[in-house]
Coordinates of N, CA and C in Angstrom, one line a residue:
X1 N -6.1 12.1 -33.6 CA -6.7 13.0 -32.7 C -5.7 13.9 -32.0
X2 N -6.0 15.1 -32.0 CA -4.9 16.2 -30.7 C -5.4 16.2 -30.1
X3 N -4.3 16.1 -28.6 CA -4.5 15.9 -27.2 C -3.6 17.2 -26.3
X4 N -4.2 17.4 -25.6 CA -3.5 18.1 -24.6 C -2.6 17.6 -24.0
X5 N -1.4 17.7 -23.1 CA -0.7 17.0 -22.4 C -0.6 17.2 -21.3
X6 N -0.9 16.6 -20.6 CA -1.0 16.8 -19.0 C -0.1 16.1 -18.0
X7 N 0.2 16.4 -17.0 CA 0.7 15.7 -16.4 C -0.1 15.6 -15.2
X8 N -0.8 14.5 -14.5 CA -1.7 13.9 -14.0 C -1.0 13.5 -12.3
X9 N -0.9 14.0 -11.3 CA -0.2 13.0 -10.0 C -1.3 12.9 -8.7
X10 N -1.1 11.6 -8.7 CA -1.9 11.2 -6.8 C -0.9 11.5 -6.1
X11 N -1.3 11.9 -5.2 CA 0.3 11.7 -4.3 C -0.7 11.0 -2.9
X12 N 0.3 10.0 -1.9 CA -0.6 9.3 -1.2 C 0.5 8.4 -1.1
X13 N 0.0 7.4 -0.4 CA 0.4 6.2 0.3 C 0.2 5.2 -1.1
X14 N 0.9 4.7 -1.8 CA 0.6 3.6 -3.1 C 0.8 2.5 -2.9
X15 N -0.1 1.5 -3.4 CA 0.2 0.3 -2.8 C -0.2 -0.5 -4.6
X16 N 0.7 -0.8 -5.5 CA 0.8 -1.5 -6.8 C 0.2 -2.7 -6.6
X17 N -0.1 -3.4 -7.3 CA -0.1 -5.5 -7.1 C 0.5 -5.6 -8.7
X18 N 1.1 -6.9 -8.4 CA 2.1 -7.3 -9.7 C 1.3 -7.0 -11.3
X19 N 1.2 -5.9 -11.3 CA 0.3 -5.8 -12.8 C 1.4 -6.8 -14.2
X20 N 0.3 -7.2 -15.2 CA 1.3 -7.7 -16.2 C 2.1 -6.9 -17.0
X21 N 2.1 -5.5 -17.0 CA 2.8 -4.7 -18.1 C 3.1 -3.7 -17.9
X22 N 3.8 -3.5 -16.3 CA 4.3 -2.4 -15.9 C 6.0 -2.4 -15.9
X23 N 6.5 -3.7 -16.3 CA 7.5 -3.8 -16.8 C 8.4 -4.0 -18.3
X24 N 7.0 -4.1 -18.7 CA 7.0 -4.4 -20.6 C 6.2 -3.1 -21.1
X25 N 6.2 -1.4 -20.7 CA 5.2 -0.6 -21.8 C 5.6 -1.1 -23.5
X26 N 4.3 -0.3 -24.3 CA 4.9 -0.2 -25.5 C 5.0 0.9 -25.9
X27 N 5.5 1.1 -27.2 CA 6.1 2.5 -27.5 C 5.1 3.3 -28.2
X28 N 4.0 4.5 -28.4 CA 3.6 5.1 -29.6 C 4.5 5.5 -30.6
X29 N 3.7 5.8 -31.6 CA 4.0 6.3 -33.0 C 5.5 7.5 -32.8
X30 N 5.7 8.2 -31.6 CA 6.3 8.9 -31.6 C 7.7 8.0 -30.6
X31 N 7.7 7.2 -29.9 CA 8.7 6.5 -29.4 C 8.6 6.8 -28.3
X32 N 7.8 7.6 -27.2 CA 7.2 7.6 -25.8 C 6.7 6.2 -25.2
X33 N 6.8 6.4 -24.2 CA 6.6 4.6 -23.6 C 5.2 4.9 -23.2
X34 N 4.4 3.7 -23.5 CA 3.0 4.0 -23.3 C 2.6 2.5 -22.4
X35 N 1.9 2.8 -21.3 CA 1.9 1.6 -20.1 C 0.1 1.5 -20.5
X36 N -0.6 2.1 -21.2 CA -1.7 1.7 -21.5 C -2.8 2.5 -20.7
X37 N -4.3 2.3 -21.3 CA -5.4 3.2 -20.2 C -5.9 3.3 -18.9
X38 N -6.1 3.9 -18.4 CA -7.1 3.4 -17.4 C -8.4 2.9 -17.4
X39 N -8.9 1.9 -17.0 CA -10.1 1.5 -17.4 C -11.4 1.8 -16.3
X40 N -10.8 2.0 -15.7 CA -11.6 2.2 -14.1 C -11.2 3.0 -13.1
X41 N -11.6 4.2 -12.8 CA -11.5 4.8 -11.4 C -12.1 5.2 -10.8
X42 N -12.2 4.8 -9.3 CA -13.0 4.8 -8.5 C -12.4 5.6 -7.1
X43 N -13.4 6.5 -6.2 CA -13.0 6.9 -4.7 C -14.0 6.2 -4.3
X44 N -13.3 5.9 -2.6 CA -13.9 5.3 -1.4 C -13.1 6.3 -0.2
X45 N -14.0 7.3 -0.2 CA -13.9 8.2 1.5 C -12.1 8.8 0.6
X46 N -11.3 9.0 1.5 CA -9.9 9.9 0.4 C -8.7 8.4 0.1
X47 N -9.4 7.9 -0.5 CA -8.7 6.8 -1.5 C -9.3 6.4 -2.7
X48 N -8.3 6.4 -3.5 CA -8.4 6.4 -5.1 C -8.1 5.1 -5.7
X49 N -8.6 4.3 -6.3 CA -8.3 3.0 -6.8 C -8.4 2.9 -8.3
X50 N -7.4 2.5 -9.0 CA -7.3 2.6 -10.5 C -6.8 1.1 -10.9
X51 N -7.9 1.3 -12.0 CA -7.5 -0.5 -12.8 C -7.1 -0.4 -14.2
X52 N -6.6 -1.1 -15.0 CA -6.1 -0.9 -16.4 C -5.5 -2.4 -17.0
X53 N -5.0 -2.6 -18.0 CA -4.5 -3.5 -18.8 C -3.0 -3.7 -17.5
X54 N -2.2 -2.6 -17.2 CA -1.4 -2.8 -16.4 C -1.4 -3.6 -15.2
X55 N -2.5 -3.0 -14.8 CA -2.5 -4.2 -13.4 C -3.4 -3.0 -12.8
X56 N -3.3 -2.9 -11.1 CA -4.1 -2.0 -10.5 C -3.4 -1.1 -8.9
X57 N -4.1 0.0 -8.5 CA -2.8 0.5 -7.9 C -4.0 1.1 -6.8
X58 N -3.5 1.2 -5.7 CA -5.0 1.9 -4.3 C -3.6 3.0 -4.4
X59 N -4.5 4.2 -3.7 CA -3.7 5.3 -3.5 C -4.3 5.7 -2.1
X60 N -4.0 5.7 -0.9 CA -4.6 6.5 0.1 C -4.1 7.5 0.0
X61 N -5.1 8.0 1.3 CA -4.8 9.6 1.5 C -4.4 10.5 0.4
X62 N -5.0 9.9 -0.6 CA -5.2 10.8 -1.9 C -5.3 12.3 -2.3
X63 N -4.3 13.1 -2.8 CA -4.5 14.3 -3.4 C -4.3 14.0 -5.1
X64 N -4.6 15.4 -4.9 CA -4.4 15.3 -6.6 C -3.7 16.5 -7.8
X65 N -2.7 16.7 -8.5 CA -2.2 17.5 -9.0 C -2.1 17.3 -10.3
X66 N -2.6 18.3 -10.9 CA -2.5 18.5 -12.7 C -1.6 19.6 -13.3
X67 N -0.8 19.5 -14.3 CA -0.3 20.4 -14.5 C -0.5 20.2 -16.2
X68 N -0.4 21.5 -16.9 CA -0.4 21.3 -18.3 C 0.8 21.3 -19.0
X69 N 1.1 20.7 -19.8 CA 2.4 20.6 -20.5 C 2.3 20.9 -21.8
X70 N 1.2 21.2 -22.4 CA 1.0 22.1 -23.6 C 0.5 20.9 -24.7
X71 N 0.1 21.2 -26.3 CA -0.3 20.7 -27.2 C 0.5 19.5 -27.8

């Protein structure tokens, strides 16, 4: 599949918990380190909560910035 590339940022207050594989990514086909999906994202009032294979991360006071990085 082709994908766009984006570059995706919360900016905010972050609070991680010991995810299993945010110290082990694996590599895709091209040798970029890949930490895996997100499986879940959710807001509560301006906080952002994200879950994945990695572990899980709250973001207060949440904004949000996208930028394109091309094909």
């Amino acid at each position: 599949h082709a994908y766009a590339r984006l570059k995706w940022c919360l900016h905010g207050a972050v609070h991680w918990n010991e995810g299993p594989n945010l110290d082990k990514p694996a590599k895709d086909a091209t040798g970029e380190l890949d930490y895996g999906a997100i499986d879940a994202w959710w807001a509560e009032g301006d906080s952002q909560y994200l879950e994945g294979s990695w572990g899980s991360v709250l973001v207060e006071h949440a904004t949000q910035e996208i930028e394109y990085l091309g094909d």
